[in-house]
Amino acid sequence: NAGVMQNPRHLVRRRGQEARLRCSPMKGHSHVYWYRQLPEEGLKFMVYLQKENIIDESGMPKERFSAEFPKEGPSILRIQQVVRGDSAAYFCASSPSRNSPPHGYTFGSGTRLTVV
Amino acid sequence: GQQVMQIPQYQHVQEGEDFTTYCNSSTTLSNIQWYKQRPGGHPVFLIQLVKSGEVKKQKRLTFQFGEAKKNSSLHITATQTTDVGTYFCASHTGTASKLTFGTGTRLQVTL
């Protein structure tokens, strides 16, 4: 009964490199949400995806950031040409349907990205 | 856009004391959810409130949703060291059902 799986747990990238973060939703969940948490801050919505569709990307920076959720495989959050300001914890959550069920969102353990 | 503010930002209590965090919105909320995040951990869902004036309890935790559905509170009775963490309220916004999180209240409990 695996929950939301994120990998890697920790990722170190040099400035200018690419970061790829993966999220496998809970079994039976077809909706994925990505959130970013800067140090000592709250969670900020980035993007909401359904299989093969981006539903809402209003929280995604216009440049360097992209997300996908292919028919097969995990959801990927890609950050190109990383900068120090991208250092944060990136959390993924999944739900079975558009509207949150009574149990709320299940979050993965997150990926802590450090840009050096 | 919708803003959800939480107060206090930080609270330090001694074990056994009570703790309350408040969540305030400038607009009416369709629902309110509460999450707990341990240091270095990920947010864990605690509860969801939907109805005006709703009160729910989970052992030492009491959750309230205001009559106007613009505020909510989480009260912990007789805190324990296991209560340490940051407590976030969150609410769905817009038609895409994305969760907007409050600014969080970090709770520190010492013996």
Short mmCIF file of C-alpha atoms in Angstrom, two decimals, chain B residues 6-107:
data_model
loop_
_atom_site.label_atom_id
_atom_site.label_comp_id
_atom_site.label_asym_id
_atom_site.label_seq_id
_atom_site.Cartn_x
_atom_site.Cartn_y
_atom_site.Cartn_z
CA GLN B 6 -2.06 32.33 10.26
CA ILE B 7 -1.17 33.61 13.69
CA PRO B 8 1.01 33.34 15.56
CA GLN B 9 3.94 32.65 13.29
CA TYR B 10 5.75 30.87 16.07
CA GLN B 11 4.87 29.67 19.56
CA HIS B 12 7.04 28.14 22.23
CA VAL B 13 5.23 26.38 25.09
CA GLN B 14 6.14 24.14 27.96
CA GLU B 15 4.85 20.60 27.88
CA GLY B 16 1.38 20.48 29.37
CA GLU B 17 0.39 23.98 28.29
CA ASP B 18 -2.33 24.57 25.72
CA PHE B 19 -1.72 25.91 22.22
CA THR B 20 -3.96 27.59 19.65
CA THR B 21 -3.29 28.66 16.08
CA TYR B 22 -5.69 30.82 14.09
CA CYS B 23 -6.29 30.91 10.37
CA ASN B 24 -7.92 33.98 8.79
CA SER B 25 -9.05 34.58 5.25
CA SER B 26 -10.12 37.76 3.47
CA THR B 27 -12.75 35.78 1.55
CA THR B 28 -15.28 33.09 2.38
CA LEU B 29 -13.77 29.63 2.29
CA SER B 30 -15.48 26.61 0.78
CA ASN B 31 -13.69 24.36 3.24
CA ILE B 32 -10.65 24.31 5.49
CA GLN B 33 -8.08 21.60 5.92
CA TRP B 34 -5.36 21.32 8.54
CA TYR B 35 -1.94 19.74 8.06
CA LYS B 36 0.99 19.06 10.37
CA GLN B 37 4.58 19.08 9.17
CA ARG B 38 7.29 17.74 11.43
CA PRO B 39 10.77 19.29 11.11
CA GLY B 40 12.36 17.86 7.98
CA GLY B 41 9.15 16.05 7.10
CA HIS B 42 6.25 16.44 4.74
CA PRO B 43 2.73 17.81 5.38
CA VAL B 44 0.36 15.25 6.84
CA PHE B 45 -3.36 15.75 6.55
CA LEU B 46 -5.17 16.07 9.88
CA ILE B 47 -8.77 17.04 9.16
CA GLN B 48 -11.20 18.81 6.86
CA LEU B 49 -14.04 21.11 7.94
CA VAL B 50 -16.81 22.07 5.56
CA LYS B 51 -19.80 23.42 7.46
CA SER B 52 -20.22 26.82 9.03
CA GLY B 53 -19.54 26.63 12.77
CA GLU B 54 -18.30 23.06 12.54
CA VAL B 55 -16.26 21.68 15.44
CA LYS B 56 -14.29 18.43 15.27
CA LYS B 57 -12.09 16.74 17.83
CA GLN B 58 -9.20 14.33 17.51
CA LYS B 59 -7.99 13.33 20.98
CA ARG B 60 -6.29 16.49 22.32
CA LEU B 61 -6.87 18.47 19.11
CA THR B 62 -9.98 20.59 18.56
CA PHE B 63 -10.71 22.16 15.18
CA GLN B 64 -13.25 24.91 14.56
CA PHE B 65 -14.61 26.54 11.43
CA GLY B 66 -16.03 30.01 11.91
CA GLU B 67 -19.67 30.86 11.39
CA ALA B 68 -18.80 33.15 8.48
CA LYS B 69 -16.42 30.52 7.04
CA LYS B 70 -13.61 33.06 6.98
CA ASN B 71 -11.58 31.75 9.90
CA SER B 72 -10.61 28.58 11.63
CA SER B 73 -8.67 27.50 14.69
CA LEU B 74 -6.73 24.51 15.92
CA HIS B 75 -6.44 24.07 19.68
CA ILE B 76 -4.16 21.53 21.33
CA THR B 77 -4.84 20.72 24.96
CA ALA B 78 -1.91 19.77 27.21
CA THR B 79 0.79 19.80 24.57
CA GLN B 80 3.37 17.04 24.37
CA THR B 81 6.79 17.02 22.75
CA THR B 82 5.35 14.91 19.95
CA ASP B 83 3.22 17.92 18.96
CA VAL B 84 6.29 19.79 17.76
CA GLY B 85 6.02 20.90 14.15
CA THR B 86 4.43 23.44 11.87
CA TYR B 87 0.67 23.51 11.53
CA PHE B 88 -0.82 24.72 8.28
CA CYS B 89 -4.37 25.49 7.37
CA ALA B 90 -5.31 25.19 3.71
CA SER B 91 -8.33 25.74 1.54
CA HIS B 92 -9.40 25.00 -2.00
CA THR B 93 -9.49 27.95 -4.35
CA GLY B 94 -10.91 28.50 -7.78
CA THR B 95 -12.26 25.86 -10.07
CA ALA B 96 -9.10 23.81 -10.32
CA SER B 97 -9.36 22.62 -6.74
CA LYS B 98 -5.81 23.58 -5.88
CA LEU B 99 -5.03 23.99 -2.20
CA THR B 100 -3.87 27.36 -0.95
CA PHE B 101 -1.86 27.02 2.24
CA GLY B 102 -1.70 29.41 5.13
CA THR B 103 1.58 30.82 6.31
CA GLY B 104 1.86 28.23 9.08
CA THR B 105 2.45 28.29 12.83
CA ARG B 106 5.59 26.66 14.12
CA LEU B 107 5.11 25.05 17.53
#
